Amino acid sequence: MKKSAIDQLFEWVLAEDYGFHTTCERDRLLMRLSELSAVLSGALGEGSRKQLDEFCLAYDGLVAEEGEIYFKIGLRLGLKLAAECLN
């Protein structure tokens, strides 16, 4: 089964590991994907729109989870640095 262009774009965005920085290119791509998603949502039927909304919520949860992991790593490193400075 051949994947559509939008499927390939979403897979590419999800597969990329950008670490702690964002680029202008990534921001432009995500803005364009957001615009395409709005157009797609308007063209879909109710059932398909619900599936798209569920996908977007799941993706947002994944991004939030990643942010939480980075926060915990940063907090641990900050506490370790503070402990070393006190010694």
mmCIF file of N, CA and C in Angstrom:
data_model
loop_
_atom_site.group_PDB
_atom_site.id
_atom_site.type_symbol
_atom_site.label_atom_id
_atom_site.label_comp_id
_atom_site.label_asym_id
_atom_site.label_seq_id
_atom_site.Cartn_x
_atom_site.Cartn_y
_atom_site.Cartn_z
ATOM 1 N N MET A 1 0.832 -1.174 0.000
ATOM 2 C CA MET A 1 0.000 0.000 0.000
ATOM 3 C C MET A 1 0.882 1.246 0.000
ATOM 4 N N LYS A 2 0.687 2.118 -0.960
ATOM 5 C CA LYS A 2 1.482 3.333 -1.069
ATOM 6 C C LYS A 2 0.972 4.377 -0.076
ATOM 7 N N LYS A 3 1.912 5.013 0.617
ATOM 8 C CA LYS A 3 1.548 6.034 1.592
ATOM 9 C C LYS A 3 1.350 7.366 0.888
ATOM 10 N N SER A 4 0.419 8.153 1.419
ATOM 11 C CA SER A 4 0.188 9.475 0.857
ATOM 12 C C SER A 4 1.319 10.411 1.284
ATOM 13 N N ALA A 5 1.392 11.543 0.634
ATOM 14 C CA ALA A 5 2.435 12.529 0.953
ATOM 15 C C ALA A 5 2.291 13.029 2.382
ATOM 16 N N ILE A 6 1.064 13.240 2.847
ATOM 17 C CA ILE A 6 0.867 13.725 4.215
ATOM 18 C C ILE A 6 1.286 12.674 5.228
ATOM 19 N N ASP A 7 1.045 11.382 4.929
ATOM 20 C CA ASP A 7 1.513 10.311 5.807
ATOM 21 C C ASP A 7 3.035 10.321 5.905
ATOM 22 N N GLN A 8 3.687 10.486 4.779
ATOM 23 C CA GLN A 8 5.144 10.505 4.765
ATOM 24 C C GLN A 8 5.691 11.703 5.531
ATOM 25 N N LEU A 9 5.046 12.866 5.387
ATOM 26 C CA LEU A 9 5.490 14.052 6.124
ATOM 27 C C LEU A 9 5.357 13.855 7.627
ATOM 28 N N PHE A 10 4.213 13.337 8.064
ATOM 29 C CA PHE A 10 4.031 13.109 9.492
ATOM 30 C C PHE A 10 5.049 12.102 10.022
ATOM 31 N N GLU A 11 5.304 11.041 9.285
ATOM 32 C CA GLU A 11 6.294 10.060 9.713
ATOM 33 C C GLU A 11 7.675 10.689 9.806
ATOM 34 N N TRP A 12 7.998 11.565 8.839
ATOM 35 C CA TRP A 12 9.309 12.214 8.849
ATOM 36 C C TRP A 12 9.441 13.130 10.054
ATOM 37 N N VAL A 13 8.412 13.900 10.346
ATOM 38 C CA VAL A 13 8.459 14.813 11.488
ATOM 39 C C VAL A 13 8.580 14.031 12.787
ATOM 40 N N LEU A 14 7.825 12.947 12.907
ATOM 41 C CA LEU A 14 7.873 12.155 14.130
ATOM 42 C C LEU A 14 9.198 11.423 14.296
ATOM 43 N N ALA A 15 9.824 11.042 13.198
ATOM 44 C CA ALA A 15 11.065 10.264 13.267
ATOM 45 C C ALA A 15 12.276 11.131 13.570
ATOM 46 N N GLU A 16 12.212 12.412 13.251
ATOM 47 C CA GLU A 16 13.361 13.289 13.456
ATOM 48 C C GLU A 16 13.581 13.543 14.939
ATOM 49 N N ASP A 17 14.851 13.613 15.342
ATOM 50 C CA ASP A 17 15.202 13.942 16.720
ATOM 51 C C ASP A 17 15.899 15.285 16.700
ATOM 52 N N TYR A 18 15.198 16.308 17.127
ATOM 53 C CA TYR A 18 15.756 17.654 17.075
ATOM 54 C C TYR A 18 16.473 18.050 18.353
ATOM 55 N N GLY A 19 16.383 17.235 19.389
ATOM 56 C CA GLY A 19 17.065 17.557 20.625
ATOM 57 C C GLY A 19 16.501 18.802 21.270
ATOM 58 N N PHE A 20 17.386 19.704 21.668
ATOM 59 C CA PHE A 20 16.979 20.871 22.429
ATOM 60 C C PHE A 20 16.777 22.111 21.569
ATOM 61 N N HIS A 21 17.008 22.052 20.287
ATOM 62 C CA HIS A 21 16.891 23.252 19.463
ATOM 63 C C HIS A 21 15.834 23.068 18.386
ATOM 64 N N THR A 22 15.322 24.172 17.923
ATOM 65 C CA THR A 22 14.416 24.142 16.791
ATOM 66 C C THR A 22 15.040 24.970 15.681
ATOM 67 N N THR A 23 14.667 24.690 14.493
ATOM 68 C CA THR A 23 15.183 25.428 13.356
ATOM 69 C C THR A 23 14.037 26.147 12.661
ATOM 70 N N CYS A 24 14.379 27.154 11.884
ATOM 71 C CA CYS A 24 13.364 27.875 11.118
ATOM 72 C C CYS A 24 12.671 26.933 10.143
ATOM 73 N N GLU A 25 13.440 26.018 9.546
ATOM 74 C CA GLU A 25 12.868 25.074 8.605
ATOM 75 C C GLU A 25 11.839 24.177 9.285
ATOM 76 N N ARG A 26 12.159 23.717 10.486
ATOM 77 C CA ARG A 26 11.226 22.865 11.225
ATOM 78 C C ARG A 26 9.977 23.651 11.586
ATOM 79 N N ASP A 27 10.158 24.884 12.047
ATOM 80 C CA ASP A 27 9.002 25.710 12.395
ATOM 81 C C ASP A 27 8.109 25.953 11.182
ATOM 82 N N ARG A 28 8.720 26.216 10.033
ATOM 83 C CA ARG A 28 7.935 26.419 8.809
ATOM 84 C C ARG A 28 7.189 25.147 8.426
ATOM 85 N N LEU A 29 7.871 24.008 8.535
ATOM 86 C CA LEU A 29 7.237 22.732 8.203
ATOM 87 C C LEU A 29 6.056 22.463 9.126
ATOM 88 N N LEU A 30 6.241 22.679 10.421
ATOM 89 C CA LEU A 30 5.161 22.430 11.351
ATOM 90 C C LEU A 30 3.995 23.396 11.127
ATOM 91 N N MET A 31 4.294 24.643 10.770
ATOM 92 C CA MET A 31 3.223 25.594 10.465
ATOM 93 C C MET A 31 2.455 25.142 9.231
ATOM 94 N N ARG A 32 3.184 24.700 8.219
ATOM 95 C CA ARG A 32 2.539 24.226 6.985
ATOM 96 C C ARG A 32 1.696 22.980 7.262
ATOM 97 N N LEU A 33 2.227 22.059 8.092
ATOM 98 C CA LEU A 33 1.463 20.869 8.455
ATOM 99 C C LEU A 33 0.197 21.249 9.215
ATOM 100 N N SER A 34 0.298 22.278 10.055
ATOM 101 C CA SER A 34 -0.874 22.747 10.776
ATOM 102 C C SER A 34 -1.927 23.288 9.808
ATOM 103 N N GLU A 35 -1.478 24.049 8.822
ATOM 104 C CA GLU A 35 -2.400 24.578 7.814
ATOM 105 C C GLU A 35 -3.036 23.450 7.011
ATOM 106 N N LEU A 36 -2.217 22.486 6.596
ATOM 107 C CA LEU A 36 -2.742 21.343 5.841
ATOM 108 C C LEU A 36 -3.721 20.531 6.680
ATOM 109 N N SER A 37 -3.429 20.400 7.964
ATOM 110 C CA SER A 37 -4.315 19.670 8.856
ATOM 111 C C SER A 37 -5.669 20.364 8.959
ATOM 112 N N ALA A 38 -5.672 21.701 9.014
ATOM 113 C CA ALA A 38 -6.934 22.444 9.078
ATOM 114 C C ALA A 38 -7.745 22.247 7.795
ATOM 115 N N VAL A 39 -7.066 22.280 6.648
ATOM 116 C CA VAL A 39 -7.750 22.055 5.370
ATOM 117 C C VAL A 39 -8.295 20.641 5.317
ATOM 118 N N LEU A 40 -7.466 19.684 5.719
ATOM 119 C CA LEU A 40 -7.876 18.279 5.709
ATOM 120 C C LEU A 40 -9.055 18.056 6.641
ATOM 121 N N SER A 41 -8.997 18.652 7.820
ATOM 122 C CA SER A 41 -10.082 18.499 8.785
ATOM 123 C C SER A 41 -11.399 19.027 8.228
ATOM 124 N N GLY A 42 -11.335 20.130 7.484
ATOM 125 C CA GLY A 42 -12.534 20.685 6.883
ATOM 126 C C GLY A 42 -13.103 19.815 5.776
ATOM 127 N N ALA A 43 -12.247 19.038 5.124
ATOM 128 C CA ALA A 43 -12.687 18.211 3.998
ATOM 129 C C ALA A 43 -13.136 16.820 4.428
ATOM 130 N N LEU A 44 -12.845 16.437 5.669
ATOM 131 C CA LEU A 44 -13.167 15.088 6.135
ATOM 132 C C LEU A 44 -14.585 14.987 6.655
ATOM 133 N N GLY A 45 -15.083 13.790 6.654
ATOM 134 C CA GLY A 45 -16.361 13.508 7.292
ATOM 135 C C GLY A 45 -16.188 13.474 8.799
ATOM 136 N N GLU A 46 -17.282 13.373 9.511
ATOM 137 C CA GLU A 46 -17.253 13.428 10.976
ATOM 138 C C GLU A 46 -16.383 12.317 11.584
ATOM 139 N N GLY A 47 -16.523 11.077 11.104
ATOM 140 C CA GLY A 47 -15.739 9.963 11.658
ATOM 141 C C GLY A 47 -14.251 10.125 11.427
ATOM 142 N N SER A 48 -13.884 10.522 10.213
ATOM 143 C CA SER A 48 -12.468 10.711 9.902
ATOM 144 C C SER A 48 -11.896 11.906 10.650
ATOM 145 N N ARG A 49 -12.702 12.948 10.829
ATOM 146 C CA ARG A 49 -12.240 14.127 11.571
ATOM 147 C C ARG A 49 -11.961 13.750 13.023
ATOM 148 N N LYS A 50 -12.815 12.895 13.578
ATOM 149 C CA LYS A 50 -12.600 12.439 14.953
ATOM 150 C C LYS A 50 -11.294 11.657 15.059
ATOM 151 N N GLN A 51 -11.006 10.810 14.070
ATOM 152 C CA GLN A 51 -9.754 10.050 14.074
ATOM 153 C C GLN A 51 -8.550 10.986 13.970
ATOM 154 N N LEU A 52 -8.655 12.016 13.132
ATOM 155 C CA LEU A 52 -7.566 12.982 13.004
ATOM 156 C C LEU A 52 -7.356 13.731 14.316
ATOM 157 N N ASP A 53 -8.440 14.128 14.974
ATOM 158 C CA ASP A 53 -8.329 14.822 16.261
ATOM 159 C C ASP A 53 -7.687 13.923 17.311
ATOM 160 N N GLU A 54 -8.042 12.639 17.319
ATOM 161 C CA GLU A 54 -7.442 11.698 18.263
ATOM 162 C C GLU A 54 -5.948 11.536 18.000
ATOM 163 N N PHE A 55 -5.566 11.504 16.715
ATOM 164 C CA PHE A 55 -4.150 11.417 16.357
ATOM 165 C C PHE A 55 -3.407 12.651 16.868
ATOM 166 N N CYS A 56 -3.981 13.820 16.650
ATOM 167 C CA CYS A 56 -3.329 15.057 17.081
ATOM 168 C C CYS A 56 -3.183 15.110 18.598
ATOM 169 N N LEU A 57 -4.202 14.645 19.325
ATOM 170 C CA LEU A 57 -4.105 14.604 20.783
ATOM 171 C C LEU A 57 -3.013 13.649 21.235
ATOM 172 N N ALA A 58 -2.924 12.498 20.577
ATOM 173 C CA ALA A 58 -1.884 11.530 20.922
ATOM 174 C C ALA A 58 -0.503 12.108 20.647
ATOM 175 N N TYR A 59 -0.357 12.818 19.531
ATOM 176 C CA TYR A 59 0.927 13.429 19.191
ATOM 177 C C TYR A 59 1.282 14.516 20.201
ATOM 178 N N ASP A 60 0.304 15.331 20.583
ATOM 179 C CA ASP A 60 0.547 16.367 21.597
ATOM 180 C C ASP A 60 0.989 15.737 22.906
ATOM 181 N N GLY A 61 0.382 14.603 23.270
ATOM 182 C CA GLY A 61 0.782 13.900 24.481
ATOM 183 C C GLY A 61 2.209 13.402 24.401
ATOM 184 N N LEU A 62 2.605 12.936 23.229
ATOM 185 C CA LEU A 62 3.977 12.475 23.024
ATOM 186 C C LEU A 62 4.963 13.627 23.185
ATOM 187 N N VAL A 63 4.642 14.776 22.632
ATOM 188 C CA VAL A 63 5.505 15.948 22.745
ATOM 189 C C VAL A 63 5.597 16.401 24.196
ATOM 190 N N ALA A 64 4.476 16.401 24.907
ATOM 191 C CA ALA A 64 4.465 16.795 26.313
ATOM 192 C C ALA A 64 5.310 15.834 27.148
ATOM 193 N N GLU A 65 5.206 14.548 26.832
ATOM 194 C CA GLU A 65 5.992 13.542 27.550
ATOM 195 C C GLU A 65 7.485 13.766 27.326
ATOM 196 N N GLU A 66 7.864 14.092 26.102
ATOM 197 C CA GLU A 66 9.266 14.357 25.791
ATOM 198 C C GLU A 66 9.750 15.589 26.564
ATOM 199 N N GLY A 67 8.928 16.628 26.624
ATOM 200 C CA GLY A 67 9.286 17.830 27.376
ATOM 201 C C GLY A 67 9.477 17.525 28.851
ATOM 202 N N GLU A 68 8.637 16.660 29.394
ATOM 203 C CA GLU A 68 8.753 16.278 30.796
ATOM 204 C C GLU A 68 10.064 15.546 31.052
ATOM 205 N N ILE A 69 10.457 14.690 30.132
ATOM 206 C CA ILE A 69 11.718 13.955 30.274
ATOM 207 C C ILE A 69 12.902 14.923 30.279
ATOM 208 N N TYR A 70 12.903 15.882 29.338
ATOM 209 C CA TYR A 70 13.975 16.873 29.301
ATOM 210 C C TYR A 70 14.002 17.711 30.570
ATOM 211 N N PHE A 71 12.838 18.062 31.098
ATOM 212 C CA PHE A 71 12.773 18.829 32.330
ATOM 213 C C PHE A 71 13.403 18.057 33.482
ATOM 214 N N LYS A 72 13.068 16.768 33.589
ATOM 215 C CA LYS A 72 13.613 15.941 34.673
ATOM 216 C C LYS A 72 15.132 15.812 34.558
ATOM 217 N N ILE A 73 15.617 15.646 33.341
ATOM 218 C CA ILE A 73 17.072 15.549 33.141
ATOM 219 C C ILE A 73 17.729 16.850 33.568
ATOM 220 N N GLY A 74 17.160 17.976 33.143
ATOM 221 C CA GLY A 74 17.713 19.276 33.506
ATOM 222 C C GLY A 74 17.681 19.524 35.003
ATOM 223 N N LEU A 75 16.593 19.147 35.642
ATOM 224 C CA LEU A 75 16.478 19.329 37.091
ATOM 225 C C LEU A 75 17.531 18.503 37.820
ATOM 226 N N ARG A 76 17.700 17.249 37.411
ATOM 227 C CA ARG A 76 18.705 16.389 38.049
ATOM 228 C C ARG A 76 20.111 16.963 37.866
ATOM 229 N N LEU A 77 20.413 17.424 36.648
ATOM 230 C CA LEU A 77 21.738 17.999 36.412
ATOM 231 C C LEU A 77 21.932 19.282 37.219
ATOM 232 N N GLY A 78 20.877 20.093 37.342
ATOM 233 C CA GLY A 78 20.954 21.315 38.135
ATOM 234 C C GLY A 78 21.186 21.010 39.615
ATOM 235 N N LEU A 79 20.475 20.029 40.145
ATOM 236 C CA LEU A 79 20.668 19.643 41.537
ATOM 237 C C LEU A 79 22.060 19.081 41.773
ATOM 238 N N LYS A 80 22.548 18.292 40.811
ATOM 239 C CA LYS A 80 23.894 17.737 40.933
ATOM 240 C C LYS A 80 24.930 18.855 40.927
ATOM 241 N N LEU A 81 24.773 19.842 40.048
ATOM 242 C CA LEU A 81 25.697 20.982 39.994
ATOM 243 C C LEU A 81 25.650 21.773 41.301
ATOM 244 N N ALA A 82 24.447 22.004 41.817
ATOM 245 C CA ALA A 82 24.317 22.738 43.093
ATOM 246 C C ALA A 82 25.003 21.987 44.221
ATOM 247 N N ALA A 83 24.848 20.662 44.270
ATOM 248 C CA ALA A 83 25.488 19.855 45.313
ATOM 249 C C ALA A 83 27.002 19.917 45.190
ATOM 250 N N GLU A 84 27.508 19.894 43.964
ATOM 251 C CA GLU A 84 28.952 19.970 43.753
ATOM 252 C C GLU A 84 29.492 21.347 44.166
ATOM 253 N N CYS A 85 28.715 22.381 43.920
ATOM 254 C CA CYS A 85 29.147 23.733 44.286
ATOM 255 C C CYS A 85 29.185 23.922 45.797
ATOM 256 N N LEU A 86 28.326 23.234 46.540
ATOM 257 C CA LEU A 86 28.293 23.348 47.979
ATOM 258 C C LEU A 86 29.434 22.597 48.652
ATOM 259 N N ASN A 87 29.989 21.637 47.955
ATOM 260 C CA ASN A 87 31.109 20.854 48.541
ATOM 261 C C ASN A 87 32.383 21.592 48.473
#
